[in-house]
Amino acid sequence: MLWFILGIVLFALGICLSVALHEAGHMWAAKAFGMKVRRYFIGFGPTIFSFRRGETEYGVKWIPLGGFCDIAGMTALDEVTPEESKRAMWRFKTWKRTVVMSAGSAMHFILGFVILYLMAVTMGLPNPAAQAAPTEAVISATSCARAATTVEQLNDTTCPPDAPTPAKTAGLQAGDKVVSVAGKPIKTWREMLAAVQVANGPTPFVVERNGQRLNLTVDVPRVQRLVADASNNTTVKDVGMIGASPIQNTAPPLLTYGPVDAIGGTLSFTGTMFSETAKRLIEFPSRIPAVVESIFGGERDPNTPVSVVGASRIGGEAAERGLWEIFVLLLASLNFFIGVFNLLPLLPLDGGHIAVVWYERVRDWIRKLRGKAAGGPVDYTKLSAVTMVLVFIGGAVTLLTVTADIVNPVKLFQ
């Protein structure tokens, strides 16, 4: 229990550090271009302490749920003093404003990369070869294929060593290479698995053993199993199973790198994580109904979105079990997700402000081609209704995920 609580605290501190660096990214970029940064605070609500250095006030507030960097004149509607007017952010060139507004996400990407690099040279990064499915359809052993009607039975992989299985009864042996199933040519274990799952009853198999081909008939039963689809969603289905397992993948689950090699390994794995992050963002809306269902007693799908509360809880579980590689990967993944999400072209996210800035740029370019003067800054009051709708939706989703993470949290370990 102590490690569980410590894991939650450490993960929460990691999130606080991410937020602090996000806002620091905006501040450092703004200062580098000569914009005036009035305040830099971590948290919201009443101030715990603050101090002034130069023209900027720094401080910490009581509610550690974010932070802010107050740059003078972020939009043309913001009030500025006569002294601040020339250094107002909206007066700067488009590319400079873009850099400042994207600097927060950039800090998440840098932090995520640093976390993965440190992981690469210490505990190691996940090895893609270890996660790869077996290629050849070669049988290593015949094992139990049992029916299941409960979650406990579905997750129970224990079987008596001498249990008769359809594969063993039909004469299949370790080392046999499956050539065809029900007349369909087989090249990989995945193809064999797919052919077996749709089979029912006596099914002809052709296997290669010691250079000879043998014709066998396997009586394939239908059993209930947890099956994952292409999107990694798991459902209980009746499938054919013969009780055979492939040659086990002996590749190590983690690969440790040297200080130099770790740069390439980390870049490669970072690309993989960006791909997974984009996939999760695309799937995000379709998974919200499952979150709502879980609040009212439905089984929580581990692939549903989680809030900061849920992520911290999973971090605590990983720490409690000594699985620090999961803890570190989750923290890196969260940084990549926040960084990408924040760049979506939706107000009030940074990506929404960037979209407005570039709209102004493109609009003025078109007006120039038509011999007209620049149109001036966008009136944000006209976008307030859209912004409020998006804020409401974002707040509702946050409330849903936090509620689900409290009443029915995702559990990686049963």
Coordinates of C-alpha atoms in Angstrom, one line a residue:
M1 CA 0.0 0.0 0.0
L2 CA 2.9 2.4 0.8
W3 CA 4.4 1.9 -2.7
F4 CA 0.9 2.4 -4.2
I5 CA 0.5 5.8 -2.5
L6 CA 4.1 6.7 -3.3
G7 CA 3.6 5.8 -7.0
I8 CA 0.5 8.1 -7.1
V9 CA 2.4 10.9 -5.5
L10 CA 5.4 10.5 -7.8
F11 CA 3.1 10.4 -10.9
A12 CA 1.2 13.5 -9.7
L13 CA 4.5 15.3 -9.2
G14 CA 5.6 14.2 -12.8
I15 CA 2.4 15.8 -14.1
C16 CA 3.0 19.0 -12.1
L17 CA 6.5 19.1 -13.6
S18 CA 5.0 18.7 -17.1
V19 CA 2.6 21.6 -16.5
A20 CA 5.4 23.8 -15.1
L21 CA 7.6 23.1 -18.2
H22 CA 4.6 23.7 -20.6
E23 CA 4.1 27.2 -19.2
A24 CA 7.8 27.8 -19.0
G25 CA 8.1 27.0 -22.7
H26 CA 5.6 29.8 -23.5
M27 CA 7.5 32.2 -21.2
W28 CA 11.0 31.4 -22.4
A29 CA 10.0 31.8 -26.0
A30 CA 8.1 35.0 -25.4
K31 CA 11.0 36.5 -23.5
A32 CA 13.4 35.5 -26.2
F33 CA 11.4 37.5 -28.8
G34 CA 11.1 40.5 -26.5
M35 CA 7.4 40.1 -25.5
K36 CA 6.5 41.2 -22.0
V37 CA 5.6 38.3 -19.6
R38 CA 3.7 39.7 -16.7
R39 CA 3.2 36.6 -14.6
Y40 CA 4.2 32.9 -14.5
F41 CA 2.3 30.8 -12.0
I42 CA 1.8 27.1 -11.3
G43 CA -1.7 26.2 -10.1
F44 CA -4.9 28.2 -9.7
G45 CA -6.8 29.8 -6.9
P46 CA -5.2 31.7 -3.9
T47 CA -1.5 32.4 -4.0
I48 CA 0.8 30.4 -1.7
F49 CA 3.8 32.6 -2.4
S50 CA 5.2 34.7 -5.2
F51 CA 8.2 36.9 -6.0
R52 CA 9.1 39.3 -8.7
R53 CA 12.3 39.1 -10.8
G54 CA 12.7 41.8 -13.3
E55 CA 9.3 42.6 -14.9
T56 CA 7.8 39.1 -14.3
E57 CA 6.0 37.9 -11.1
Y58 CA 6.6 34.2 -10.4
G59 CA 4.5 32.1 -8.0
V60 CA 2.6 29.0 -6.9
K61 CA -1.1 28.7 -6.1
W62 CA -3.0 26.3 -4.0
I63 CA -4.9 24.3 -6.6
P64 CA -2.3 22.2 -8.6
L65 CA -4.5 21.6 -11.6
G66 CA -2.6 23.6 -14.2
G67 CA -0.8 26.9 -14.5
F68 CA -0.6 30.0 -16.7
C69 CA 1.8 32.3 -18.3
D70 CA 0.4 35.9 -18.7
I71 CA 1.9 37.5 -21.8
A72 CA 0.9 41.1 -22.5
G73 CA -1.4 41.5 -25.4
M74 CA -1.9 37.9 -26.5
T75 CA -4.9 39.2 -28.5
A76 CA -5.8 42.6 -29.7
L77 CA -8.7 42.7 -27.2
D78 CA -6.4 42.3 -24.2
E79 CA -5.9 45.5 -22.2
V80 CA -2.3 46.7 -22.2
T81 CA -0.6 49.7 -20.6
P82 CA 1.0 52.3 -22.9
E83 CA 4.4 50.9 -21.9
E84 CA 3.3 47.4 -22.9
S85 CA 1.7 48.4 -26.2
K86 CA 4.8 48.1 -28.4
R87 CA 5.7 44.7 -26.9
A88 CA 2.2 43.3 -27.1
M89 CA 2.2 39.7 -28.4
W90 CA -0.3 40.4 -31.2
R91 CA 2.0 43.0 -32.8
F92 CA 4.8 40.4 -33.4
K93 CA 5.3 38.5 -36.7
T94 CA 3.2 35.5 -37.3
W95 CA 6.0 33.0 -37.1
K96 CA 7.2 34.4 -33.7
R97 CA 3.7 34.1 -32.3
T98 CA 3.4 30.6 -33.6
V99 CA 6.7 29.6 -32.0
V100 CA 5.5 31.1 -28.6
M101 CA 2.1 29.4 -28.7
S102 CA 3.6 26.0 -29.8
A103 CA 6.4 26.1 -27.3
G104 CA 4.2 24.6 -24.5
S105 CA 3.6 21.4 -26.6
A106 CA 7.3 21.4 -27.6
M107 CA 8.2 21.2 -24.0
H108 CA 6.0 18.1 -23.6
F109 CA 7.7 16.5 -26.6
I110 CA 11.2 17.3 -25.2
L111 CA 10.3 16.0 -21.8
G112 CA 8.8 12.8 -23.2
F113 CA 11.9 12.2 -25.3
V114 CA 14.2 12.8 -22.3
I115 CA 12.2 10.4 -20.2
L116 CA 12.4 7.7 -22.9
Y117 CA 16.2 8.4 -23.4
L118 CA 16.8 7.9 -19.7
M119 CA 14.7 4.7 -19.8
A120 CA 16.7 3.5 -22.8
V121 CA 20.1 3.7 -21.0
T122 CA 18.8 2.3 -17.7
M123 CA 15.9 -0.1 -17.7
G124 CA 15.6 -0.4 -21.5
L125 CA 12.9 0.4 -24.1
P126 CA 10.2 -2.2 -25.2
N127 CA 11.6 -4.5 -27.9
P128 CA 9.3 -4.7 -31.0
A129 CA 10.7 -8.1 -31.8
A130 CA 9.4 -9.4 -28.4
Q131 CA 5.9 -8.1 -29.2
A132 CA 5.8 -9.5 -32.7
A133 CA 3.4 -12.3 -33.4
P134 CA 4.9 -15.7 -34.3
T135 CA 5.5 -15.9 -38.0
E136 CA 5.7 -19.5 -39.0
A137 CA 2.8 -21.8 -38.3
V138 CA 5.0 -24.3 -36.4
I139 CA 3.5 -26.0 -33.4
S140 CA 5.6 -26.0 -30.2
A141 CA 3.1 -27.9 -28.0
T142 CA -0.5 -29.1 -27.7
S143 CA -2.3 -27.4 -24.8
C144 CA -5.7 -27.2 -23.2
A145 CA -8.6 -25.6 -25.0
R146 CA -11.4 -25.1 -22.5
A147 CA -14.8 -23.4 -22.7
A148 CA -15.4 -20.5 -20.4
T149 CA -18.5 -18.6 -19.3
T150 CA -17.1 -16.2 -16.7
V151 CA -14.4 -13.6 -16.6
E152 CA -12.4 -15.8 -14.2
Q153 CA -12.6 -18.7 -16.5
L154 CA -11.7 -16.6 -19.5
N155 CA -8.6 -15.4 -17.7
D156 CA -7.7 -18.8 -16.4
T157 CA -4.9 -20.3 -18.5
T158 CA -4.1 -23.3 -16.3
C159 CA -4.8 -26.7 -17.7
P160 CA -3.9 -30.3 -16.6
P161 CA -0.6 -31.3 -18.5
D162 CA -2.2 -34.5 -19.7
A163 CA -5.5 -33.0 -20.8
P164 CA -6.6 -34.4 -24.1
T165 CA -6.9 -31.7 -26.8
P166 CA -8.3 -31.8 -30.3
A167 CA -4.8 -31.3 -31.6
K168 CA -3.2 -34.1 -29.6
T169 CA -6.1 -36.4 -30.3
A170 CA -5.8 -35.9 -34.0
G171 CA -2.0 -36.7 -33.9
L172 CA -0.5 -33.2 -34.2
Q173 CA 2.9 -33.0 -32.6
A174 CA 5.5 -30.4 -31.5
G175 CA 7.5 -29.3 -34.5
D176 CA 4.7 -29.9 -37.0
K177 CA 4.5 -27.1 -39.6
V178 CA 0.9 -26.5 -40.7
V179 CA 0.6 -26.3 -44.5
S180 CA -3.1 -26.0 -44.9
V181 CA -6.4 -25.9 -42.9
A182 CA -9.7 -27.0 -44.6
G183 CA -7.9 -26.8 -47.9
K184 CA -6.7 -23.2 -47.4
P185 CA -2.9 -22.7 -47.7
I186 CA -1.3 -21.5 -44.5
K187 CA 2.0 -19.5 -44.3
T188 CA 1.9 -17.8 -40.9
W189 CA 0.6 -18.7 -37.4
R190 CA -1.9 -15.8 -37.7
E191 CA -3.4 -17.3 -40.8
M192 CA -3.7 -20.7 -39.1
L193 CA -5.3 -19.1 -36.1
A194 CA -7.8 -17.3 -38.3
A195 CA -8.7 -20.5 -40.1
V196 CA -9.1 -22.5 -36.9
Q197 CA -11.3 -19.9 -35.3
V198 CA -13.9 -20.1 -38.1
A199 CA -13.8 -23.9 -38.2
N200 CA -16.4 -26.2 -36.6
G201 CA -16.2 -30.0 -36.3
P202 CA -14.0 -32.3 -38.3
T203 CA -11.5 -30.2 -40.3
P204 CA -8.7 -31.5 -42.6
F205 CA -5.1 -30.4 -41.7
V206 CA -2.0 -30.9 -43.8
V207 CA 1.2 -30.7 -41.8
E208 CA 4.9 -31.1 -42.6
R209 CA 6.8 -33.4 -40.3
N210 CA 10.4 -34.5 -40.9
G211 CA 10.2 -33.5 -44.6
Q212 CA 7.0 -35.4 -45.2
R213 CA 3.4 -34.2 -45.5
L214 CA 0.7 -35.8 -43.5
N215 CA -3.1 -35.5 -43.8
L216 CA -4.8 -35.3 -40.4
T217 CA -8.4 -34.5 -39.4
V218 CA -8.9 -32.4 -36.3
D219 CA -12.4 -32.3 -34.6
V220 CA -12.5 -28.5 -33.9
P221 CA -14.8 -27.6 -31.0
R222 CA -16.3 -24.1 -30.5
V223 CA -15.3 -22.5 -27.2
Q224 CA -15.7 -19.0 -25.7
R225 CA -12.7 -16.8 -25.6
L226 CA -11.6 -13.2 -25.3
V227 CA -10.8 -12.1 -28.9
A228 CA -9.1 -8.8 -29.8
D229 CA -10.0 -7.0 -33.1
A230 CA -7.8 -4.8 -35.2
S231 CA -8.4 -1.8 -32.9
N232 CA -7.4 -4.0 -29.9
N233 CA -11.0 -4.1 -28.5
T234 CA -11.7 -7.3 -26.7
T235 CA -15.0 -9.2 -26.8
V236 CA -16.2 -12.7 -25.9
K237 CA -16.8 -14.8 -29.0
D238 CA -17.4 -18.5 -29.9
V239 CA -14.3 -19.5 -31.8
G240 CA -12.8 -22.7 -32.9
M241 CA -9.7 -23.9 -30.9
I242 CA -7.6 -27.0 -31.2
G243 CA -5.3 -26.6 -28.2
A244 CA -1.9 -25.9 -29.8
S245 CA 0.6 -23.2 -29.2
P246 CA 3.3 -21.6 -31.4
I247 CA 7.0 -21.5 -30.9
Q248 CA 7.6 -18.9 -28.2
N249 CA 9.2 -15.6 -28.9
T250 CA 12.5 -15.6 -27.1
A251 CA 13.4 -12.0 -27.8
P252 CA 14.0 -10.0 -24.6
P253 CA 11.1 -7.7 -23.7
L254 CA 13.3 -4.7 -23.1
L255 CA 16.4 -3.5 -25.0
T256 CA 19.0 -1.5 -23.2
Y257 CA 21.1 1.0 -25.2
G258 CA 24.4 2.8 -24.8
P259 CA 24.5 6.6 -24.4
V260 CA 25.0 7.2 -28.1
D261 CA 22.9 4.3 -29.5
A262 CA 20.1 5.4 -27.2
I263 CA 19.5 8.5 -29.3
G264 CA 18.5 6.5 -32.4
G265 CA 16.6 4.0 -30.4
T266 CA 14.7 6.7 -28.6
L267 CA 13.9 8.5 -31.8
S268 CA 12.5 5.4 -33.3
F269 CA 10.4 4.5 -30.3
T270 CA 9.2 8.2 -30.0
G271 CA 7.9 7.8 -33.6
T272 CA 6.0 4.7 -32.5
M273 CA 4.5 6.6 -29.6
F274 CA 3.4 9.5 -31.8
S275 CA 1.7 7.0 -34.1
E276 CA -0.1 5.4 -31.1
T277 CA -1.1 8.9 -29.8
A278 CA -2.6 9.9 -33.1
K279 CA -4.5 6.6 -33.2
R280 CA -5.9 7.2 -29.6
L281 CA -6.9 10.8 -30.5
I282 CA -8.9 9.5 -33.6
E283 CA -10.6 6.8 -31.5
F284 CA -11.2 9.1 -28.5
P285 CA -14.8 10.2 -29.4
S286 CA -16.0 6.7 -30.1
R287 CA -14.8 5.5 -26.7
I288 CA -16.7 8.0 -24.6
P289 CA -20.0 5.9 -24.6
A290 CA -18.0 3.1 -22.9
V291 CA -16.8 5.5 -20.2
V292 CA -20.5 6.5 -19.5
E293 CA -21.5 2.9 -19.4
S294 CA -18.8 2.0 -16.9
I295 CA -20.0 4.7 -14.5
F296 CA -23.3 2.9 -14.2
G297 CA -21.8 -0.5 -13.5
G298 CA -20.6 -1.8 -16.9
E299 CA -17.2 -3.5 -17.1
R300 CA -14.5 -0.9 -17.7
D301 CA -12.7 -1.4 -21.0
P302 CA -8.9 -0.8 -20.4
N303 CA -8.8 1.0 -23.7
T304 CA -11.2 3.7 -22.7
P305 CA -9.8 7.2 -22.0
V306 CA -8.6 8.0 -18.4
S307 CA -8.2 11.3 -16.6
V308 CA -5.2 12.5 -14.7
V309 CA -6.8 10.7 -11.7
G310 CA -6.9 7.4 -13.5
A311 CA -3.4 7.8 -14.9
S312 CA -2.0 8.5 -11.4
R313 CA -3.8 5.4 -10.1
I314 CA -2.3 3.2 -12.8
G315 CA 1.1 4.7 -12.0
G316 CA 0.5 3.8 -8.3
E317 CA -0.4 0.2 -9.3
A318 CA 2.8 -0.1 -11.4
A319 CA 4.9 1.2 -8.6
E320 CA 3.3 -1.1 -6.1
R321 CA 4.3 -4.1 -8.3
G322 CA 7.8 -2.8 -9.0
L323 CA 6.9 -2.4 -12.7
W324 CA 8.7 1.0 -13.1
E325 CA 9.0 0.6 -16.8
I326 CA 5.2 0.8 -17.1
F327 CA 5.2 3.8 -14.8
V328 CA 7.9 5.6 -16.9
L329 CA 6.2 4.7 -20.2
L330 CA 2.9 6.0 -19.0
L331 CA 4.4 9.3 -18.0
A332 CA 6.1 9.7 -21.3
S333 CA 2.9 8.7 -23.2
L334 CA 0.9 11.2 -21.2
N335 CA 3.3 14.0 -22.2
F336 CA 3.1 13.1 -25.9
F337 CA -0.7 12.9 -25.7
I338 CA -1.0 16.3 -24.0
G339 CA 1.4 17.9 -26.4
V340 CA -0.4 16.6 -29.5
F341 CA -3.9 17.3 -28.0
N342 CA -2.9 20.9 -27.2
L343 CA -2.1 21.6 -30.9
L344 CA -5.5 20.7 -32.1
P345 CA -7.0 23.7 -34.0
L346 CA -9.7 24.3 -31.4
L347 CA -10.1 27.3 -29.0
P348 CA -9.1 27.7 -26.2
L349 CA -6.2 25.3 -26.9
D350 CA -2.9 26.7 -28.2
G351 CA -3.6 25.1 -31.5
G352 CA -6.8 27.2 -31.8
H353 CA -4.9 30.4 -31.2
I354 CA -2.3 29.3 -33.8
A355 CA -5.1 28.6 -36.3
V356 CA -6.5 32.1 -35.8
V357 CA -3.0 33.6 -36.3
W358 CA -2.5 31.8 -39.5
Y359 CA -6.0 32.6 -40.7
E360 CA -5.1 36.3 -40.3
R361 CA -1.9 35.7 -42.3
V362 CA -3.6 33.9 -45.2
R363 CA -6.5 36.4 -45.2
D364 CA -4.1 39.4 -45.4
W365 CA -2.1 37.7 -48.1
I366 CA -5.2 37.2 -50.2
R367 CA -6.3 40.8 -49.6
K368 CA -2.9 42.0 -50.7
L369 CA -3.2 40.1 -54.0
R370 CA -6.5 41.8 -54.5
G371 CA -4.9 45.2 -53.8
K372 CA -6.6 45.7 -50.4
A373 CA -5.1 46.6 -47.0
A374 CA -4.6 44.1 -44.2
G375 CA -7.8 43.2 -42.4
G376 CA -6.5 43.7 -38.8
P377 CA -6.6 41.3 -35.8
V378 CA -9.5 38.8 -35.5
D379 CA -12.2 39.8 -33.1
Y380 CA -12.2 37.0 -30.6
T381 CA -15.6 38.1 -29.2
K382 CA -17.1 36.6 -32.4
L383 CA -15.6 33.3 -31.5
S384 CA -16.7 33.3 -27.9
A385 CA -19.8 31.2 -28.5
V386 CA -17.7 28.4 -30.2
T387 CA -15.1 28.7 -27.5
M388 CA -17.7 28.3 -24.7
V389 CA -19.2 25.2 -26.5
L390 CA -15.8 23.6 -26.7
V391 CA -15.0 24.5 -23.1
F392 CA -18.3 22.9 -22.0
I393 CA -17.6 19.7 -24.0
G394 CA -14.1 19.5 -22.6
G395 CA -15.3 20.0 -19.1
A396 CA -18.0 17.4 -19.5
V397 CA -15.5 14.8 -20.8
T398 CA -13.1 15.6 -18.0
L399 CA -15.9 15.2 -15.4
L400 CA -17.0 11.8 -17.1
T401 CA -13.5 10.4 -17.1
V402 CA -12.7 11.5 -13.5
T403 CA -16.0 10.0 -12.3
A404 CA -15.3 6.8 -14.1
D405 CA -11.8 6.7 -12.7
I406 CA -13.2 7.0 -9.2
V407 CA -16.2 4.6 -9.3
N408 CA -14.9 2.1 -11.8
P409 CA -11.2 2.7 -12.5
V410 CA -9.1 1.0 -15.2
K411 CA -7.1 -1.9 -13.6
L412 CA -4.1 -3.2 -15.4
F413 CA -3.6 -5.9 -12.8
Q414 CA -6.5 -8.1 -11.5

